[in-house]
Short mmCIF file of C-alpha atoms in Angstrom, two decimals:
data_model
loop_
_atom_site.label_atom_id
_atom_site.label_comp_id
_atom_site.label_asym_id
_atom_site.label_seq_id
_atom_site.Cartn_x
_atom_site.Cartn_y
_atom_site.Cartn_z
CA UNK A 1 19.08 44.90 -13.46
CA UNK A 2 17.22 45.14 -10.01
CA UNK A 3 16.77 42.92 -8.31
CA UNK A 4 13.62 42.49 -6.52
CA UNK A 5 12.59 40.53 -2.97
CA UNK A 6 11.54 37.31 -3.58
CA UNK A 7 9.20 38.56 -0.67
CA UNK A 8 8.25 41.37 -3.11
CA UNK A 9 8.23 38.88 -6.46
CA UNK A 10 5.20 36.84 -4.32
CA UNK A 11 3.33 39.51 -2.92
CA UNK A 12 3.50 40.55 -7.18
CA UNK A 13 3.13 37.30 -7.76
CA UNK A 14 -0.66 36.77 -6.22
CA UNK A 15 -1.72 40.23 -6.78
CA UNK A 16 -1.34 39.06 -10.21
CA UNK A 17 -2.44 35.43 -10.54
CA UNK A 18 -5.68 36.94 -8.48
CA UNK A 19 -6.18 39.72 -11.23
CA UNK A 20 -6.72 36.95 -14.08
CA UNK A 21 -10.76 35.09 -14.26
CA UNK A 22 -10.59 31.91 -13.31
CA UNK A 23 -11.39 29.29 -16.69
CA UNK A 24 -14.55 27.61 -17.04
CA UNK A 25 -15.32 25.32 -15.09
CA UNK A 26 -15.47 21.72 -16.88
CA UNK A 27 -12.03 22.69 -18.52
CA UNK A 28 -9.96 19.63 -19.28
CA UNK A 29 -6.04 19.88 -18.93
CA UNK A 30 -5.13 18.48 -21.68
CA UNK A 31 -1.23 18.33 -21.58
CA UNK A 32 1.74 16.70 -23.76
CA UNK A 33 0.90 12.94 -22.91
CA UNK A 34 3.51 11.97 -24.73
CA UNK A 35 5.79 14.21 -23.75
CA UNK A 36 4.78 13.88 -19.75
CA UNK A 37 5.03 9.75 -20.07
CA UNK A 38 8.20 10.12 -20.81
CA UNK A 39 8.79 11.93 -18.43
CA UNK A 40 8.10 10.21 -15.97
CA UNK A 41 9.86 7.05 -17.38
CA UNK A 42 12.89 9.07 -15.99
CA UNK A 43 11.69 10.17 -13.24
CA UNK A 44 10.71 6.95 -12.09
CA UNK A 45 14.79 5.74 -12.34
CA UNK A 46 15.16 8.95 -10.48
CA UNK A 47 13.90 7.51 -7.89
CA UNK A 48 14.62 4.75 -8.17
CA UNK A 49 18.07 5.39 -7.66
CA UNK A 50 17.40 7.07 -5.00
CA UNK A 51 18.57 3.94 -1.80
CA UNK A 52 15.27 4.72 0.71
CA UNK A 53 15.61 1.00 1.81
CA UNK A 54 13.92 0.97 5.35
CA UNK A 55 15.62 -0.02 8.23
CA UNK A 56 16.79 2.44 8.39
CA UNK A 57 14.47 4.79 5.96
CA UNK A 58 16.68 7.19 5.49
CA UNK A 59 13.42 8.95 3.31
CA UNK A 60 14.23 12.41 2.95
CA UNK A 61 16.83 11.72 0.39
CA UNK A 62 13.68 11.03 -1.58
CA UNK A 63 11.61 14.09 -0.14
CA UNK A 64 14.95 15.92 -1.60
CA UNK A 65 13.89 14.37 -4.65
CA UNK A 66 11.03 15.41 -4.91
CA UNK A 67 11.73 18.73 -2.83
CA UNK A 68 13.81 19.41 -6.71
CA UNK A 69 10.68 18.67 -8.90
CA UNK A 70 8.78 21.04 -7.24
CA UNK A 71 11.57 24.11 -7.24
CA UNK A 72 11.70 23.98 -10.37
CA UNK A 73 7.81 23.96 -11.41
CA UNK A 74 7.10 26.34 -9.09
CA UNK A 75 5.33 24.73 -6.78
CA UNK A 76 5.26 25.63 -2.76
CA UNK A 77 5.52 22.50 -0.31
CA UNK A 78 6.36 21.84 3.05
CA UNK A 79 8.63 19.11 3.94
CA UNK A 80 8.98 17.51 7.53
CA UNK A 81 11.54 14.95 9.63
CA UNK A 82 9.39 12.02 12.75
CA UNK A 83 13.30 10.99 13.28
CA UNK A 84 16.31 12.26 11.98
CA UNK A 85 16.29 10.99 8.58
CA UNK A 86 12.94 10.15 7.96
CA UNK A 87 11.76 13.00 5.88
CA UNK A 88 7.82 13.76 4.83
CA UNK A 89 6.69 15.83 1.92
CA UNK A 90 3.27 17.44 0.88
CA UNK A 91 2.18 19.76 -1.42
CA UNK A 92 -1.26 21.54 -2.42
CA UNK A 93 -3.23 22.64 -5.31
CA UNK A 94 -5.79 25.13 -4.22
CA UNK A 95 -8.95 24.54 -5.64
CA UNK A 96 -13.11 24.98 -4.37
CA UNK A 97 -14.97 24.10 -1.14
CA UNK A 98 -15.06 20.40 -2.53
CA UNK A 99 -12.96 18.42 0.37
CA UNK A 100 -9.74 18.02 -0.92
CA UNK A 101 -7.87 15.14 -2.44
CA UNK A 102 -5.72 13.90 -0.88
CA UNK A 103 -3.21 11.50 -4.26
CA UNK A 104 -1.25 8.91 -1.52
CA UNK A 105 2.85 7.25 -1.56
CA UNK A 106 5.02 6.32 0.36
CA UNK A 107 8.56 6.65 -0.38
CA UNK A 108 10.61 3.79 1.96
CA UNK A 109 11.12 0.35 0.32
CA UNK A 110 11.75 -2.98 1.15
CA UNK A 111 15.52 -4.72 1.53
CA UNK A 112 16.05 -6.72 -2.34
CA UNK A 113 19.38 -9.40 -2.14
CA UNK A 114 21.85 -7.41 -4.63
CA UNK A 115 22.34 -12.46 -5.13
CA UNK A 116 18.47 -13.03 -5.85
CA UNK A 117 18.40 -9.79 -9.12
CA UNK A 118 19.28 -9.72 -12.75
CA UNK A 119 20.16 -6.50 -11.97
CA UNK A 120 20.63 -3.60 -9.49
CA UNK A 121 17.92 -2.87 -7.47
CA UNK A 122 18.57 0.33 -6.95
CA UNK A 123 20.10 0.69 -10.79
CA UNK A 124 16.74 2.27 -12.50
CA UNK A 125 16.91 -0.56 -15.65
CA UNK A 126 14.96 -0.78 -18.01
CA UNK A 127 15.12 -4.48 -20.16
CA UNK A 128 12.98 -5.97 -22.73
CA UNK A 129 10.42 -3.09 -22.08
CA UNK A 130 10.38 -3.76 -18.54
CA UNK A 131 12.21 -0.90 -15.85
CA UNK A 132 13.61 -2.54 -13.30
CA UNK A 133 14.17 -1.17 -9.66
CA UNK A 134 12.67 -1.42 -5.98
CA UNK A 135 9.77 0.11 -5.59
CA UNK A 136 8.70 0.07 -9.26
CA UNK A 137 5.88 -1.41 -8.17
CA UNK A 138 5.58 -0.35 -4.85
CA UNK A 139 5.33 2.18 -4.48
CA UNK A 140 7.67 4.81 -6.59
CA UNK A 141 6.01 4.18 -8.98
CA UNK A 142 2.27 5.20 -8.90
CA UNK A 143 4.02 8.25 -6.35
CA UNK A 144 5.18 9.49 -9.53
CA UNK A 145 2.36 9.16 -11.86
CA UNK A 146 0.52 10.60 -9.06
CA UNK A 147 3.97 13.49 -9.50
CA UNK A 148 3.15 13.76 -13.22
CA UNK A 149 -1.12 14.77 -12.86
CA UNK A 150 -0.37 16.03 -10.29
CA UNK A 151 1.99 19.10 -11.90
CA UNK A 152 -0.07 18.64 -14.66
CA UNK A 153 -2.66 20.75 -13.16
CA UNK A 154 -0.64 23.13 -11.58
CA UNK A 155 0.55 23.43 -14.59
CA UNK A 156 -2.93 24.04 -16.00
CA UNK A 157 -3.11 26.95 -14.42
CA UNK A 158 -6.59 25.93 -13.93
CA UNK A 159 -7.98 25.83 -10.53
CA UNK A 160 -10.10 23.90 -9.32
CA UNK A 161 -13.65 22.64 -7.49
CA UNK A 162 -11.46 21.45 -4.67
CA UNK A 163 -7.71 21.42 -3.01
CA UNK A 164 -5.71 18.49 -4.43
CA UNK A 165 -2.63 17.17 -2.12
CA UNK A 166 1.08 15.35 -3.33
CA UNK A 167 1.97 13.10 0.69
CA UNK A 168 5.00 11.61 -0.01
CA UNK A 169 5.91 9.26 3.12
CA UNK A 170 8.22 7.22 5.31
CA UNK A 171 7.73 4.49 7.23
CA UNK A 172 4.64 2.21 5.49
CA UNK A 173 6.82 -0.44 5.12
CA UNK A 174 7.45 -0.80 9.60
CA UNK A 175 3.92 0.27 9.72
CA UNK A 176 4.24 3.91 9.00
CA UNK A 177 4.53 5.44 12.76
CA UNK A 178 7.16 7.60 11.26
CA UNK A 179 4.81 9.12 8.40
CA UNK A 180 1.59 9.17 7.92
CA UNK A 181 1.46 8.41 11.33
CA UNK A 182 2.83 10.69 12.64
CA UNK A 183 1.67 12.94 9.92
CA UNK A 184 -1.78 12.81 11.75
CA UNK A 185 -1.18 13.27 14.71
CA UNK A 186 1.37 15.95 14.35
CA UNK A 187 0.21 18.04 11.34
CA UNK A 188 -3.93 17.50 12.05
CA UNK A 189 -4.90 20.41 9.71
CA UNK A 190 -2.84 19.11 6.97
CA UNK A 191 -7.09 16.51 6.90
CA UNK A 192 -9.31 18.49 8.37
CA UNK A 193 -11.29 18.25 4.95
CA UNK A 194 -9.64 15.79 3.09
CA UNK A 195 -12.54 13.84 1.44
CA UNK A 196 -10.45 11.14 -0.34
CA UNK A 197 -7.61 10.39 0.51
CA UNK A 198 -6.16 8.06 -2.93
CA UNK A 199 -3.87 5.30 -2.16
CA UNK A 200 -2.01 2.39 -2.68
CA UNK A 201 -3.58 -1.25 -2.48
CA UNK A 202 -5.44 -1.66 -6.14
CA UNK A 203 -4.19 -3.58 -8.85
CA UNK A 204 -5.42 -3.68 -12.51
CA UNK A 205 -5.00 -7.16 -13.82
CA UNK A 206 -4.96 -9.47 -17.38
CA UNK A 207 -7.58 -11.52 -17.43
CA UNK A 208 -7.83 -14.66 -19.56
CA UNK A 209 -10.87 -12.95 -20.27
CA UNK A 210 -10.27 -8.80 -20.10
CA UNK A 211 -8.78 -6.72 -17.71
CA UNK A 212 -10.10 -6.23 -13.78
CA UNK A 213 -9.36 -3.52 -11.34
CA UNK A 214 -9.72 -3.84 -7.73
CA UNK A 215 -9.81 -0.44 -5.67
CA UNK A 216 -9.18 -2.21 -2.53
CA UNK A 217 -11.73 -0.42 0.18
CA UNK A 218 -10.76 -2.55 3.82
CA UNK A 219 -7.91 -4.88 4.70
CA UNK A 220 -7.37 -7.28 6.56
CA UNK A 221 -5.81 -5.69 9.93
CA UNK A 222 -1.87 -6.92 10.93
CA UNK A 223 -1.72 -7.72 14.62
CA UNK A 224 1.69 -8.24 14.99
CA UNK A 225 2.54 -10.47 17.95
CA UNK A 226 6.36 -11.32 20.25
CA UNK A 227 6.20 -14.37 22.45
CA UNK A 228 8.77 -14.70 25.09
CA UNK A 229 9.12 -18.07 26.23
CA UNK A 230 12.27 -17.37 30.40
CA UNK A 231 13.04 -20.81 31.37
CA UNK A 232 16.06 -22.16 32.68
CA UNK A 233 19.50 -22.30 31.09
CA UNK A 234 22.31 -24.84 30.91
CA UNK A 235 24.84 -26.65 28.58
CA UNK A 236 24.00 -28.10 25.34
CA UNK A 237 25.66 -31.26 26.06
CA UNK A 238 22.65 -32.09 29.21
CA UNK A 239 19.47 -31.43 27.51
CA UNK A 240 16.87 -30.79 30.31
CA UNK A 241 13.06 -31.78 30.80
CA UNK A 242 11.29 -28.97 29.58
CA UNK A 243 13.43 -25.39 28.62
CA UNK A 244 12.92 -21.77 27.14
CA UNK A 245 13.47 -23.09 23.43
CA UNK A 246 11.44 -26.10 24.09
CA UNK A 247 8.35 -24.84 25.77
CA UNK A 248 8.13 -22.42 23.13
CA UNK A 249 8.41 -25.01 20.45
CA UNK A 250 5.79 -26.34 21.74
CA UNK A 251 3.31 -22.99 21.90
CA UNK A 252 4.46 -22.56 17.99
CA UNK A 253 2.94 -26.64 17.25
CA UNK A 254 -0.14 -25.44 18.78
CA UNK A 255 -0.29 -22.38 16.73
CA UNK A 256 1.19 -23.53 13.84
CA UNK A 257 -1.84 -26.49 13.87
CA UNK A 258 -4.76 -24.73 14.63
CA UNK A 259 -7.36 -24.16 11.83
CA UNK A 260 -8.91 -20.81 12.35
CA UNK A 261 -12.82 -20.50 11.93
CA UNK A 262 -13.01 -19.56 7.97
CA UNK A 263 -15.92 -17.34 8.26
CA UNK A 264 -17.29 -14.65 5.33
CA UNK A 265 -17.63 -10.75 5.97
CA UNK A 266 -19.01 -8.02 3.84
CA UNK A 267 -17.12 -6.80 1.85
CA UNK A 268 -14.75 -10.36 1.90
CA UNK A 269 -18.19 -12.10 0.00
CA UNK A 270 -18.36 -9.21 -2.25
CA UNK A 271 -14.92 -9.29 -3.71
CA UNK A 272 -15.30 -12.66 -4.02
CA UNK A 273 -18.52 -13.00 -6.33
CA UNK A 274 -17.62 -9.97 -8.07
CA UNK A 275 -13.96 -12.50 -9.16
CA UNK A 276 -16.19 -16.08 -9.69
CA UNK A 277 -16.67 -13.44 -13.24
CA UNK A 278 -13.07 -14.26 -13.78
CA UNK A 279 -12.90 -17.36 -13.69
CA UNK A 280 -13.95 -21.47 -14.76
CA UNK A 281 -15.73 -24.21 -13.10
CA UNK A 282 -15.32 -25.42 -9.90
CA UNK A 283 -14.14 -21.56 -9.11
CA UNK A 284 -16.31 -19.55 -10.54
CA UNK A 285 -20.09 -20.88 -7.98
CA UNK A 286 -17.71 -21.32 -5.48
CA UNK A 287 -17.07 -18.37 -5.40
CA UNK A 288 -20.66 -17.13 -6.00
CA UNK A 289 -21.92 -18.63 -2.37
CA UNK A 290 -18.31 -18.52 -0.63
CA UNK A 291 -20.20 -19.29 2.70
CA UNK A 292 -21.59 -21.81 2.09
CA UNK A 293 -18.30 -23.04 -0.21
CA UNK A 294 -16.42 -22.18 3.15
CA UNK A 295 -18.37 -24.78 5.69
CA UNK A 296 -16.53 -27.43 3.45
CA UNK A 297 -13.06 -27.58 4.74
CA UNK A 298 -11.68 -29.33 1.96
CA UNK A 299 -12.03 -26.82 -1.18
CA UNK A 300 -10.52 -25.20 1.99
CA UNK A 301 -7.21 -26.83 1.45
CA UNK A 302 -8.19 -26.99 -2.74
CA UNK A 303 -8.53 -22.65 -2.26
CA UNK A 304 -5.30 -21.99 0.40
CA UNK A 305 -3.03 -24.32 -2.71
CA UNK A 306 -5.15 -22.64 -5.95
CA UNK A 307 -4.61 -19.84 -4.26
CA UNK A 308 -2.89 -18.19 -0.78
CA UNK A 309 -3.90 -14.94 -1.05
CA UNK A 310 -8.29 -16.30 -1.27
CA UNK A 311 -7.85 -18.59 1.00
CA UNK A 312 -6.35 -15.66 3.70
CA UNK A 313 -9.19 -13.39 2.77
CA UNK A 314 -11.16 -16.52 5.23
CA UNK A 315 -10.02 -16.25 7.90
CA UNK A 316 -8.48 -15.04 10.67
CA UNK A 317 -3.75 -15.95 9.79
CA UNK A 318 -1.44 -16.58 12.02
CA UNK A 319 2.59 -16.55 10.12
CA UNK A 320 5.68 -17.44 12.54
CA UNK A 321 8.39 -15.39 11.13
CA UNK A 322 11.51 -14.44 13.55
CA UNK A 323 12.61 -17.51 15.54
CA UNK A 324 15.33 -15.94 18.29
CA UNK A 325 17.44 -18.19 20.27
CA UNK A 326 21.28 -19.06 21.07
CA UNK A 327 24.21 -17.47 19.64
CA UNK A 328 26.36 -20.09 21.16
CA UNK A 329 25.61 -24.04 19.40
CA UNK A 330 26.42 -25.99 22.94
CA UNK A 331 23.69 -22.67 24.95
CA UNK A 332 21.21 -23.69 26.60
CA UNK A 333 19.77 -19.78 26.14
CA UNK A 334 17.51 -18.51 29.11
CA UNK A 335 15.32 -16.99 26.71
CA UNK A 336 13.53 -17.87 23.80
CA UNK A 337 11.24 -15.60 21.62
CA UNK A 338 9.35 -14.82 18.19
CA UNK A 339 7.12 -13.19 16.69
CA UNK A 340 4.19 -13.44 14.47
CA UNK A 341 2.47 -11.60 11.07
CA UNK A 342 -1.36 -12.22 12.66
CA UNK A 343 -3.61 -10.79 9.86
CA UNK A 344 -7.10 -10.05 11.62
CA UNK A 345 -10.80 -10.71 8.84
CA UNK A 346 -12.65 -6.79 9.20
CA UNK A 347 -14.59 -7.68 11.98
CA UNK A 348 -12.35 -8.98 14.48
CA UNK A 349 -12.22 -7.90 17.54
CA UNK A 350 -7.96 -8.33 18.84
CA UNK A 351 -8.52 -8.31 22.48
CA UNK A 352 -10.91 -11.41 22.29
CA UNK A 353 -8.17 -12.70 19.51
CA UNK A 354 -5.30 -12.32 21.65
CA UNK A 355 -7.83 -14.15 24.11
CA UNK A 356 -7.93 -16.57 22.16
CA UNK A 357 -4.15 -17.02 21.12
CA UNK A 358 -3.61 -17.45 25.07
CA UNK A 359 -6.32 -20.75 24.83
CA UNK A 360 -4.84 -21.90 22.03
CA UNK A 361 -1.19 -22.19 23.20
CA UNK A 362 -2.37 -23.54 26.86
CA UNK A 363 1.17 -21.82 29.01
CA UNK A 364 1.20 -19.30 31.50
CA UNK A 365 4.83 -19.29 31.11
CA UNK A 366 5.40 -17.98 27.59
CA UNK A 367 4.55 -14.72 27.85
CA UNK A 368 2.69 -12.28 25.44
CA UNK A 369 4.17 -8.72 24.11
CA UNK A 370 2.54 -7.09 21.63
CA UNK A 371 4.56 -5.24 18.73
CA UNK A 372 1.44 -3.41 16.93
CA UNK A 373 -2.28 -3.36 15.84
CA UNK A 374 -4.13 -1.41 13.87
CA UNK A 375 -8.31 -0.65 13.92
CA UNK A 376 -10.78 -2.07 11.48
CA UNK A 377 -12.61 0.41 8.75
CA UNK A 378 -14.30 -0.27 5.53
CA UNK A 379 -14.25 2.97 2.97
CA UNK A 380 -18.28 2.69 1.19
CA UNK A 381 -17.98 2.05 -2.20
CA UNK A 382 -20.94 3.16 -3.64
CA UNK A 383 -19.56 7.18 -4.45
CA UNK A 384 -19.12 9.20 -7.33
CA UNK A 385 -15.00 8.24 -6.73
CA UNK A 386 -15.01 5.27 -7.20
CA UNK A 387 -17.71 5.91 -9.92
CA UNK A 388 -15.22 8.36 -11.70
CA UNK A 389 -12.83 5.44 -11.40
CA UNK A 390 -15.35 2.23 -12.56
CA UNK A 391 -15.48 4.48 -16.08
CA UNK A 392 -12.11 5.64 -16.28
CA UNK A 393 -10.88 1.88 -16.42
CA UNK A 394 -13.83 0.89 -18.86
CA UNK A 395 -13.07 3.96 -21.17
CA UNK A 396 -9.59 2.49 -22.22
CA UNK A 397 -10.49 -1.09 -21.22
CA UNK A 398 -13.69 -1.93 -22.81
CA UNK A 399 -15.31 -4.52 -20.69
CA UNK A 400 -13.04 -3.49 -17.73
CA UNK A 401 -14.78 -4.93 -14.47
CA UNK A 402 -14.22 -3.03 -11.78
CA UNK A 403 -14.57 -4.24 -8.29
CA UNK A 404 -14.35 -3.18 -4.27
CA UNK A 405 -11.30 -5.34 -2.86
CA UNK A 406 -9.89 -6.23 0.07
CA UNK A 407 -6.64 -6.68 0.62
CA UNK A 408 -4.20 -9.64 2.54
CA UNK A 409 -1.69 -6.27 4.09
CA UNK A 410 -1.91 -3.21 4.97
CA UNK A 411 -1.57 0.91 3.76
CA UNK A 412 -1.44 3.78 5.17
CA UNK A 413 -4.90 3.79 3.73
CA UNK A 414 -6.59 3.20 7.77
CA UNK A 415 -5.01 5.97 9.63
CA UNK A 416 -7.47 7.93 7.71
CA UNK A 417 -10.37 6.32 7.77
CA UNK A 418 -9.75 5.98 11.51
CA UNK A 419 -10.83 9.96 11.15
CA UNK A 420 -13.60 8.40 8.83
CA UNK A 421 -12.04 10.08 5.49
CA UNK A 422 -12.93 7.54 2.55
CA UNK A 423 -9.94 6.12 0.26
CA UNK A 424 -9.17 3.93 -2.01
CA UNK A 425 -6.29 1.67 -3.43
CA UNK A 426 -6.29 2.58 -7.05
CA UNK A 427 -3.33 2.49 -9.36
CA UNK A 428 -3.82 2.35 -12.69
CA UNK A 429 -1.29 0.19 -14.26
CA UNK A 430 -1.81 -3.02 -15.45
CA UNK A 431 0.00 -6.19 -14.29
CA UNK A 432 0.10 -9.74 -15.81
CA UNK A 433 -0.95 -12.15 -12.84
CA UNK A 434 2.39 -13.28 -13.16
CA UNK A 435 4.51 -9.78 -11.67
CA UNK A 436 2.57 -10.53 -8.86
CA UNK A 437 4.68 -12.43 -6.91
CA UNK A 438 7.49 -8.75 -7.79
CA UNK A 439 6.09 -7.14 -4.95
CA UNK A 440 8.71 -7.05 -2.66
CA UNK A 441 9.46 -10.47 -4.27
CA UNK A 442 13.44 -10.58 -6.76
CA UNK A 443 13.51 -8.12 -10.79
CA UNK A 444 10.94 -5.56 -8.79
CA UNK A 445 9.82 -4.26 -12.07
CA UNK A 446 6.88 -2.43 -14.04
CA UNK A 447 6.64 -1.80 -17.57
CA UNK A 448 7.93 1.56 -19.19
CA UNK A 449 4.03 1.45 -20.95
CA UNK A 450 1.26 1.11 -18.37
CA UNK A 451 3.92 3.79 -17.31
CA UNK A 452 3.61 5.96 -19.56
CA UNK A 453 -0.59 4.70 -20.06
CA UNK A 454 -0.73 5.24 -16.10
CA UNK A 455 0.22 8.81 -16.32
CA UNK A 456 -2.59 9.04 -19.09
CA UNK A 457 -5.41 7.67 -17.09
CA UNK A 458 -4.23 9.67 -13.43
CA UNK A 459 -4.58 12.42 -15.04
CA UNK A 460 -7.61 12.34 -16.49
CA UNK A 461 -9.14 11.18 -13.76
CA UNK A 462 -7.74 13.79 -11.62
CA UNK A 463 -10.19 15.75 -14.57
CA UNK A 464 -13.13 14.09 -13.48
CA UNK A 465 -12.02 15.24 -9.95
CA UNK A 466 -11.22 18.34 -9.85
CA UNK A 467 -12.90 20.57 -12.40
CA UNK A 468 -16.71 19.84 -12.82
#
C-alpha cells in the first residue's frame, strides 16, 4: 500500500474540491433530522459529563471533546488557551463575501451542589423526557444545537454565501476575560468581517396563549464593586464604639434602604409593550404605558413581587452578595469587606453611578474598588436576521410572538457589540416558565424533544442566513 503524506493529500483534496461545480444558490441542507436530533441528544449527554465547572473552569476538557468530533467529521479547527486549562475552540466553513456569522456558546458552567440535586449534576441523565445536567440550559445545550446545524452545513458540501464560524469559549460565567474577551484582544482577525453573532440570552417560552420567543438585543450592564472598611482591631469581649464591621454594616444598610430611580429606557419600553399582550389585566394596561406606570411606587412594589426580572429592568440595582470579616468569633477584624453585584440600565454612565453610591454610603473611610464593569450597547432589531428568526419561529409555532428583549444578566455579547457587531441572544428551544428558575439552579434540565426540535430549527435558520 502506498501511503500518501497528509500534506499531499490535503493539496489533492483542495484541487479536487475546486474542480467540483458549486451547488446552486438556494439549495436546502435537508439532513436526516431524526438522526441529527438523536445524535444531538447523545452528544449533549456526553458534553454534560465533561466537568467544566468555573471555578476553576478547565474548559480545555470541553475543547478536547469538541475537537474529537471535528476530527471525526473532517472539520478543520483551531484552539487557544488563555491560561493553563482555559481552552477555546473555533472552526470555520468558508463561504462567500457576505459578512461572517458566528455561532457562539461558552463551555464553562457554574458550580452545582450535589446535595441539592435529585440527580448527579454531571451525570447527563434522562428522566421523564428531560435531560438533566449542569449546563443543559446554560449553555451546553445551545452549543450542541449549534454544533449539529454547523455539521449539517459542512456535510452538505454546499458553499454558503458567508463564512460560518462555530466558536466555544471559556470563562463566560466569570466575565469572559479568559474566553471571548481574550479572543477579541488576541485574535482580532477572527472578528474582522463578522456581521452577526448568535449567542445565548434569549429564550422561547410556553405561555397560556401561545409561544413567545425573546431575542436579546441588549442587557443591563454589570458593575461589580468591593467595599472595604478598615479600623482598629480588638477583642470580641470589649465592643468598640466603632469597628470595621459596624462601619461596613452602616454603609450596606444605606445602600439596601436606597430606592434607585425607576425609569424606562427605549429598549425596555419596547420589551414591556411586547410583553403586554401575554399578560392579563391590570398588567396588560400597565405594561403598554410602563413609563407612566413606574411613577407609582405601589405598582413597583407589586411588580417586584409578581416578577422580579421585569422589575429589575426598570431601574439600576445593587445586590449585596459577599461579606468578609473576622476569621475568629472573638476577634474584631481590622478589615471588613463586602461585594456588590450592581446592574445598570444600558444608558447609565458607570462613573456617575459610582459617584451616586459614594453619596449614598456617606462615609469617606469606606474604600470602593471596581472588580468588573462593561460598557453598554444595543443591537438593532430591524434587520433581515431578526425577521428570519421571526419567520422561523412562526413556522414552527403558529402565531408565536417574537420580541426584542433586554436581559437583566450579562453574556459575552457585549464584547462584540463594543466592536459594532450585531449580536443576538437567541435559542430555538422553548421552556415552560417554571423551568426558568433552573438556570444556575438545582436540577437544571432541558426537554429531550426540545433538543431535537431546536436542532431542526437551527438548521433551518442557518439555511435562511447562509443559502440565499
